[in-house]
PDB file of C-alpha atoms in Angstrom:
ATOM      1  CA  UNK A   1       0.137   0.396   0.119  1.00 69.00           C
ATOM      2  CA  UNK A   2       2.580   2.222   0.593  1.00 70.00           C
ATOM      3  CA  UNK A   3       4.794   1.542  -2.106  1.00 74.00           C
ATOM      4  CA  UNK A   4       1.880   2.206  -4.184  1.00 81.00           C
ATOM      5  CA  UNK A   5       1.042   5.311  -2.962  1.00 79.00           C
ATOM      6  CA  UNK A   6       4.290   6.523  -2.819  1.00 79.00           C
ATOM      7  CA  UNK A   7       4.347   5.444  -6.925  1.00 84.00           C
ATOM      8  CA  UNK A   8       1.713   7.932  -7.861  1.00 84.00           C
ATOM      9  CA  UNK A   9       2.484  10.519  -6.178  1.00 84.00           C
ATOM     10  CA  UNK A  10       5.594  10.313  -7.888  1.00 85.00           C
ATOM     11  CA  UNK A  11       4.211  10.040 -10.823  1.00 88.00           C
ATOM     12  CA  UNK A  12       1.740  13.250 -10.393  1.00 88.00           C
ATOM     13  CA  UNK A  13       4.699  15.413  -8.804  1.00 87.00           C
ATOM     14  CA  UNK A  14       6.920  14.779 -12.012  1.00 88.00           C
ATOM     15  CA  UNK A  15       3.929  14.773 -14.310  1.00 90.00           C
ATOM     16  CA  UNK A  16       3.261  18.518 -13.136  1.00 89.00           C
ATOM     17  CA  UNK A  17       7.066  19.821 -13.400  1.00 88.00           C
ATOM     18  CA  UNK A  18       7.264  18.226 -17.081  1.00 91.00           C
ATOM     19  CA  UNK A  19       4.114  19.971 -18.273  1.00 89.00           C
ATOM     20  CA  UNK A  20       5.503  23.474 -16.698  1.00 87.00           C
ATOM     21  CA  UNK A  21       8.960  22.589 -18.051  1.00 89.00           C
ATOM     22  CA  UNK A  22       7.060  21.731 -21.304  1.00 90.00           C
ATOM     23  CA  UNK A  23       5.179  25.411 -21.082  1.00 86.00           C
ATOM     24  CA  UNK A  24       8.424  27.576 -20.221  1.00 86.00           C
ATOM     25  CA  UNK A  25      10.227  25.898 -23.523  1.00 89.00           C
ATOM     26  CA  UNK A  26       7.237  26.998 -25.199  1.00 88.00           C
ATOM     27  CA  UNK A  27       7.211  30.355 -23.666  1.00 85.00           C
ATOM     28  CA  UNK A  28      10.900  31.167 -24.155  1.00 87.00           C
ATOM     29  CA  UNK A  29      10.724  30.087 -27.662  1.00 89.00           C
ATOM     30  CA  UNK A  30       7.883  32.180 -28.790  1.00 88.00           C
ATOM     31  CA  UNK A  31       9.305  35.549 -26.492  1.00 86.00           C
ATOM     32  CA  UNK A  32      12.540  34.851 -29.165  1.00 85.00           C
ATOM     33  CA  UNK A  33      11.094  34.264 -32.257  1.00 87.00           C
ATOM     34  CA  UNK A  34       7.347  35.354 -32.517  1.00 84.00           C
ATOM     35  CA  UNK A  35       8.235  38.481 -29.459  1.00 83.00           C
ATOM     36  CA  UNK A  36       4.737  37.549 -27.957  1.00 79.00           C
ATOM     37  CA  UNK A  37       3.803  35.912 -24.396  1.00 76.00           C
ATOM     38  CA  UNK A  38       2.112  33.264 -23.074  1.00 74.00           C
ATOM     39  CA  UNK A  39       1.746  35.677 -19.711  1.00 75.00           C
ATOM     40  CA  UNK A  40       0.842  32.436 -17.777  1.00 74.00           C
ATOM     41  CA  UNK A  41       3.832  31.226 -17.009  1.00 76.00           C
ATOM     42  CA  UNK A  42       5.121  32.566 -13.975  1.00 81.00           C
ATOM     43  CA  UNK A  43       1.779  32.039 -12.577  1.00 84.00           C
ATOM     44  CA  UNK A  44       1.759  28.323 -13.433  1.00 86.00           C
ATOM     45  CA  UNK A  45       4.658  28.127 -11.839  1.00 86.00           C
ATOM     46  CA  UNK A  46       4.014  29.760  -9.211  1.00 88.00           C
ATOM     47  CA  UNK A  47       1.021  27.244  -8.698  1.00 89.00           C
ATOM     48  CA  UNK A  48       3.063  24.286  -9.518  1.00 90.00           C
ATOM     49  CA  UNK A  49       5.796  25.103  -6.801  1.00 90.00           C
ATOM     50  CA  UNK A  50       3.189  24.999  -3.738  1.00 91.00           C
ATOM     51  CA  UNK A  51       1.109  22.160  -4.966  1.00 91.00           C
ATOM     52  CA  UNK A  52       4.609  20.199  -5.748  1.00 92.00           C
ATOM     53  CA  UNK A  53       5.344  21.043  -2.123  1.00 92.00           C
ATOM     54  CA  UNK A  54       2.520  19.352  -0.708  1.00 92.00           C
ATOM     55  CA  UNK A  55       3.243  16.390  -2.698  1.00 91.00           C
ATOM     56  CA  UNK A  56       6.669  16.406  -1.966  1.00 91.00           C
ATOM     57  CA  UNK A  57       6.458  16.463   1.692  1.00 92.00           C
ATOM     58  CA  UNK A  58       4.344  13.083   1.879  1.00 90.00           C
ATOM     59  CA  UNK A  59       7.190  11.620  -0.055  1.00 89.00           C
ATOM     60  CA  UNK A  60       9.446  12.492   1.784  1.00 88.00           C
ATOM     61  CA  UNK A  61       8.042  10.904   4.729  1.00 89.00           C
ATOM     62  CA  UNK A  62       7.065   7.840   3.689  1.00 87.00           C
ATOM     63  CA  UNK A  63      11.203   7.892   2.182  1.00 83.00           C
ATOM     64  CA  UNK A  64      12.701   8.751   5.727  1.00 82.00           C
ATOM     65  CA  UNK A  65      13.605  12.080   4.222  1.00 81.00           C
ATOM     66  CA  UNK A  66      12.082  14.599   6.210  1.00 81.00           C
ATOM     67  CA  UNK A  67      15.437  16.733   7.801  1.00 80.00           C
ATOM     68  CA  UNK A  68      16.571  15.129  11.627  1.00 80.00           C
ATOM     69  CA  UNK A  69      19.270  17.326  13.593  1.00 78.00           C
ATOM     70  CA  UNK A  70      20.919  13.807  14.585  1.00 78.00           C
ATOM     71  CA  UNK A  71      23.951  14.706  16.073  1.00 80.00           C
ATOM     72  CA  UNK A  72      23.599  13.585  19.660  1.00 83.00           C
ATOM     73  CA  UNK A  73      20.829  11.486  18.601  1.00 79.00           C
ATOM     74  CA  UNK A  74      23.417   7.890  18.343  1.00 79.00           C
ATOM     75  CA  UNK A  75      24.618   8.983  21.420  1.00 84.00           C
ATOM     76  CA  UNK A  76      21.678   8.735  23.739  1.00 84.00           C
ATOM     77  CA  UNK A  77      20.221   6.088  25.650  1.00 90.00           C
ATOM     78  CA  UNK A  78      18.155   3.940  23.727  1.00 87.00           C
ATOM     79  CA  UNK A  79      15.215   3.948  25.584  1.00 88.00           C
ATOM     80  CA  UNK A  80      15.522   8.268  24.404  1.00 89.00           C
ATOM     81  CA  UNK A  81      15.713   7.707  21.534  1.00 87.00           C
ATOM     82  CA  UNK A  82      12.573   5.738  21.508  1.00 89.00           C
ATOM     83  CA  UNK A  83      10.843   8.376  23.217  1.00 90.00           C
ATOM     84  CA  UNK A  84      12.382  11.195  20.359  1.00 90.00           C
ATOM     85  CA  UNK A  85      11.860   9.289  17.874  1.00 90.00           C
ATOM     86  CA  UNK A  86       7.646   8.704  18.494  1.00 93.00           C
ATOM     87  CA  UNK A  87       7.710  12.345  19.716  1.00 93.00           C
ATOM     88  CA  UNK A  88       8.906  13.052  16.408  1.00 92.00           C
ATOM     89  CA  UNK A  89       6.454  11.643  14.310  1.00 93.00           C
ATOM     90  CA  UNK A  90       3.499  12.954  16.503  1.00 95.00           C
ATOM     91  CA  UNK A  91       4.803  16.720  16.171  1.00 95.00           C
ATOM     92  CA  UNK A  92       5.097  16.164  12.489  1.00 94.00           C
ATOM     93  CA  UNK A  93       1.390  14.843  12.471  1.00 96.00           C
ATOM     94  CA  UNK A  94       0.295  17.401  14.309  1.00 97.00           C
ATOM     95  CA  UNK A  95       2.252  20.416  12.321  1.00 96.00           C
ATOM     96  CA  UNK A  96       0.570  19.052   9.113  1.00 96.00           C
ATOM     97  CA  UNK A  97      -3.308  18.784  10.311  1.00 96.00           C
ATOM     98  CA  UNK A  98      -2.023  22.603  11.672  1.00 97.00           C
ATOM     99  CA  UNK A  99      -1.338  23.010   8.124  1.00 96.00           C
ATOM    100  CA  UNK A 100      -4.421  21.774   6.454  1.00 96.00           C
ATOM    101  CA  UNK A 101      -6.982  23.576   9.071  1.00 97.00           C
ATOM    102  CA  UNK A 102      -5.279  27.041   8.420  1.00 96.00           C
ATOM    103  CA  UNK A 103      -5.535  26.457   4.932  1.00 95.00           C
ATOM    104  CA  UNK A 104      -8.948  25.507   4.989  1.00 96.00           C
ATOM    105  CA  UNK A 105      -9.836  29.368   6.106  1.00 96.00           C
ATOM    106  CA  UNK A 106      -8.047  30.470   3.625  1.00 95.00           C
ATOM    107  CA  UNK A 107      -9.359  28.514   0.901  1.00 95.00           C
ATOM    108  CA  UNK A 108     -12.632  29.725   2.285  1.00 95.00           C
ATOM    109  CA  UNK A 109     -11.477  33.144   2.373  1.00 94.00           C
ATOM    110  CA  UNK A 110     -10.820  33.699  -1.155  1.00 93.00           C
ATOM    111  CA  UNK A 111     -14.127  31.499  -2.628  1.00 92.00           C
ATOM    112  CA  UNK A 112     -16.187  34.161   0.092  1.00 93.00           C
ATOM    113  CA  UNK A 113     -14.397  37.274  -1.357  1.00 92.00           C
ATOM    114  CA  UNK A 114     -14.157  35.536  -4.786  1.00 91.00           C
ATOM    115  CA  UNK A 115     -10.087  36.389  -4.890  1.00 91.00           C
ATOM    116  CA  UNK A 116      -8.818  36.418  -8.006  1.00 91.00           C
ATOM    117  CA  UNK A 117      -4.761  36.859  -8.718  1.00 86.00           C
ATOM    118  CA  UNK A 118      -3.077  40.094  -9.391  1.00 84.00           C
ATOM    119  CA  UNK A 119      -1.951  38.309 -12.943  1.00 79.00           C
ATOM    120  CA  UNK A 120      -3.441  39.172 -16.771  1.00 79.00           C
ATOM    121  CA  UNK A 121      -5.205  35.963 -16.437  1.00 81.00           C
ATOM    122  CA  UNK A 122      -7.227  36.723 -12.472  1.00 85.00           C
ATOM    123  CA  UNK A 123      -7.623  33.546 -11.626  1.00 87.00           C
ATOM    124  CA  UNK A 124     -10.329  32.706  -9.684  1.00 92.00           C
ATOM    125  CA  UNK A 125      -7.588  32.223  -6.467  1.00 91.00           C
ATOM    126  CA  UNK A 126     -10.393  29.044  -4.628  1.00 94.00           C
ATOM    127  CA  UNK A 127      -9.267  26.776  -7.662  1.00 93.00           C
ATOM    128  CA  UNK A 128      -5.254  26.462  -7.162  1.00 92.00           C
ATOM    129  CA  UNK A 129      -5.725  26.938  -3.195  1.00 93.00           C
ATOM    130  CA  UNK A 130      -8.458  24.333  -3.248  1.00 94.00           C
ATOM    131  CA  UNK A 131      -5.449  21.711  -5.024  1.00 93.00           C
ATOM    132  CA  UNK A 132      -2.921  22.959  -2.646  1.00 94.00           C
ATOM    133  CA  UNK A 133      -5.601  22.325  -0.034  1.00 95.00           C
ATOM    134  CA  UNK A 134      -6.247  19.186  -1.021  1.00 94.00           C
ATOM    135  CA  UNK A 135      -2.236  18.174  -0.800  1.00 93.00           C
ATOM    136  CA  UNK A 136      -1.924  19.456   1.986  1.00 95.00           C
ATOM    137  CA  UNK A 137      -4.952  17.377   3.532  1.00 95.00           C
ATOM    138  CA  UNK A 138      -3.151  14.178   2.145  1.00 92.00           C
ATOM    139  CA  UNK A 139       0.143  15.136   4.021  1.00 94.00           C
ATOM    140  CA  UNK A 140      -2.238  15.248   7.073  1.00 96.00           C
ATOM    141  CA  UNK A 141      -3.840  12.024   6.340  1.00 94.00           C
ATOM    142  CA  UNK A 142       0.034  10.050   6.283  1.00 92.00           C
ATOM    143  CA  UNK A 143       1.005  11.510   8.489  1.00 94.00           C
ATOM    144  CA  UNK A 144      -1.611  10.596  10.743  1.00 95.00           C
ATOM    145  CA  UNK A 145      -1.592   7.074   9.767  1.00 93.00           C
ATOM    146  CA  UNK A 146       2.617   6.908  10.370  1.00 93.00           C
ATOM    147  CA  UNK A 147       1.758   8.916  13.972  1.00 95.00           C
ATOM    148  CA  UNK A 148      -0.557   5.597  14.525  1.00 95.00           C
ATOM    149  CA  UNK A 149       1.939   3.370  13.384  1.00 93.00           C
ATOM    150  CA  UNK A 150       4.461   4.909  15.883  1.00 92.00           C
ATOM    151  CA  UNK A 151       1.876   4.186  18.500  1.00 94.00           C
ATOM    152  CA  UNK A 152       1.134   1.505  17.890  1.00 94.00           C
ATOM    153  CA  UNK A 153       4.891   0.208  18.162  1.00 91.00           C
ATOM    154  CA  UNK A 154       5.675   2.351  21.119  1.00 90.00           C
ATOM    155  CA  UNK A 155       2.884   0.953  23.428  1.00 90.00           C
ATOM    156  CA  UNK A 156       2.952  -2.969  21.987  1.00 89.00           C
ATOM    157  CA  UNK A 157       6.841  -3.549  22.960  1.00 83.00           C
ATOM    158  CA  UNK A 158       8.362  -3.751  19.097  1.00 86.00           C
ATOM    159  CA  UNK A 159      10.333  -0.467  20.139  1.00 80.00           C
ATOM    160  CA  UNK A 160      13.436  -1.680  17.622  1.00 86.00           C
ATOM    161  CA  UNK A 161      11.447  -1.196  14.868  1.00 87.00           C
ATOM    162  CA  UNK A 162      10.158   1.334  15.566  1.00 87.00           C
ATOM    163  CA  UNK A 163      13.602   2.997  15.908  1.00 85.00           C
ATOM    164  CA  UNK A 164      14.074   0.972  12.478  1.00 85.00           C
ATOM    165  CA  UNK A 165      11.261   2.836  10.796  1.00 85.00           C
ATOM    166  CA  UNK A 166      10.396   5.630  12.306  1.00 85.00           C
ATOM    167  CA  UNK A 167      14.371   7.283  13.792  1.00 83.00           C
ATOM    168  CA  UNK A 168      17.019   8.982  11.460  1.00 81.00           C
ATOM    169  CA  UNK A 169      18.482   7.703   7.838  1.00 73.00           C
ATOM    170  CA  UNK A 170      22.162   7.033   8.765  1.00 66.00           C
ATOM    171  CA  UNK A 171      24.671   6.749   6.385  1.00 66.00           C
ATOM    172  CA  UNK A 172      24.728   2.964   6.411  1.00 64.00           C
ATOM    173  CA  UNK A 173      20.647   3.299   5.834  1.00 66.00           C
ATOM    174  CA  UNK A 174      21.332   5.610   2.579  1.00 66.00           C
ATOM    175  CA  UNK A 175      24.282   3.429   0.889  1.00 71.00           C
ATOM    176  CA  UNK A 176      22.380   0.363   1.270  1.00 69.00           C
ATOM    177  CA  UNK A 177      19.472   1.974  -0.358  1.00 69.00           C
ATOM    178  CA  UNK A 178      21.658   3.342  -3.380  1.00 73.00           C
ATOM    179  CA  UNK A 179      23.566  -0.225  -3.409  1.00 77.00           C
ATOM    180  CA  UNK A 180      20.273  -1.749  -4.115  1.00 77.00           C
ATOM    181  CA  UNK A 181      18.545   0.644  -6.156  1.00 72.00           C
ATOM    182  CA  UNK A 182      21.461   0.117  -8.402  1.00 78.00           C
ATOM    183  CA  UNK A 183      21.100  -3.752  -8.207  1.00 80.00           C
ATOM    184  CA  UNK A 184      17.707  -2.921  -9.530  1.00 75.00           C
ATOM    185  CA  UNK A 185      18.652  -0.577 -12.264  1.00 75.00           C
ATOM    186  CA  UNK A 186      21.533  -3.159 -13.346  1.00 79.00           C
ATOM    187  CA  UNK A 187      18.928  -6.479 -13.720  1.00 72.00           C
ATOM    188  CA  UNK A 188      16.575  -4.196 -15.319  1.00 61.00           C
ATOM    189  CA  UNK A 189      18.731  -3.019 -17.848  1.00 54.00           C
ATOM    190  CA  UNK A 190      19.136  -4.434 -21.359  1.00 55.00           C
ATOM    191  CA  UNK A 191      22.188  -6.010 -22.119  1.00 47.00           C
ATOM    192  CA  UNK A 192      24.868  -4.614 -24.572  1.00 48.00           C
ATOM    193  CA  UNK A 193      26.062  -5.932 -27.402  1.00 50.00           C
ATOM    194  CA  UNK A 194      29.730  -6.469 -25.645  1.00 44.00           C
ATOM    195  CA  UNK A 195      28.547  -7.839 -22.666  1.00 47.00           C
ATOM    196  CA  UNK A 196      26.378 -10.823 -24.889  1.00 42.00           C
ATOM    197  CA  UNK A 197      29.920 -10.880 -26.917  1.00 46.00           C
ATOM    198  CA  UNK A 198      31.958 -11.300 -23.988  1.00 45.00           C
ATOM    199  CA  UNK A 199      29.359 -13.991 -22.253  1.00 46.00           C
ATOM    200  CA  UNK A 200      29.187 -16.145 -25.118  1.00 49.00           C
ATOM    201  CA  UNK A 201      33.498 -16.352 -25.517  1.00 47.00           C
ATOM    202  CA  UNK A 202      33.726 -17.081 -21.560  1.00 50.00           C
ATOM    203  CA  UNK A 203      31.348 -19.579 -22.931  1.00 45.00           C
TER     204      UNK A 203
END
């Protein structure tokens, strides 16, 4: 389930910025060749960054990529590491919920006052802000799920697993992940003619 959500979020994230890159390229060409501007690339770029950031929050959480200041973490008693790892997930879930809660009022204000962007497009802000709110709600739900799992691990005595899943990533974890990714990519890559010839010669 986690891998499926992470994969689809990654696809959506990539498509957003692929479309933005195409738009910026088109804008650059027609400005240079025809001296005409679409007058919306900057606006769409801002929306893309806002929405993309909310997706990145969830992706970073599932990949344990959020920054943790762990200078003293490994030198603390094991029981204190467990408590801090548990509290870090709870605090992140609370913060994600707060962001989604406040964003809801921002969207409601834009809808009530019929706010529009200060650009030639005059886009009703309720639409891009609605997508932004949806991304924050997704982040809050993912964070709440992680907080629930961490709490279950904490109070069911599986604290070693709690540290493995929610503790700061060590250098060894990052190296192992890179090696596994490299191994997967190498196994999926087609054999080159030189590799086939070398294999035949060895046979």
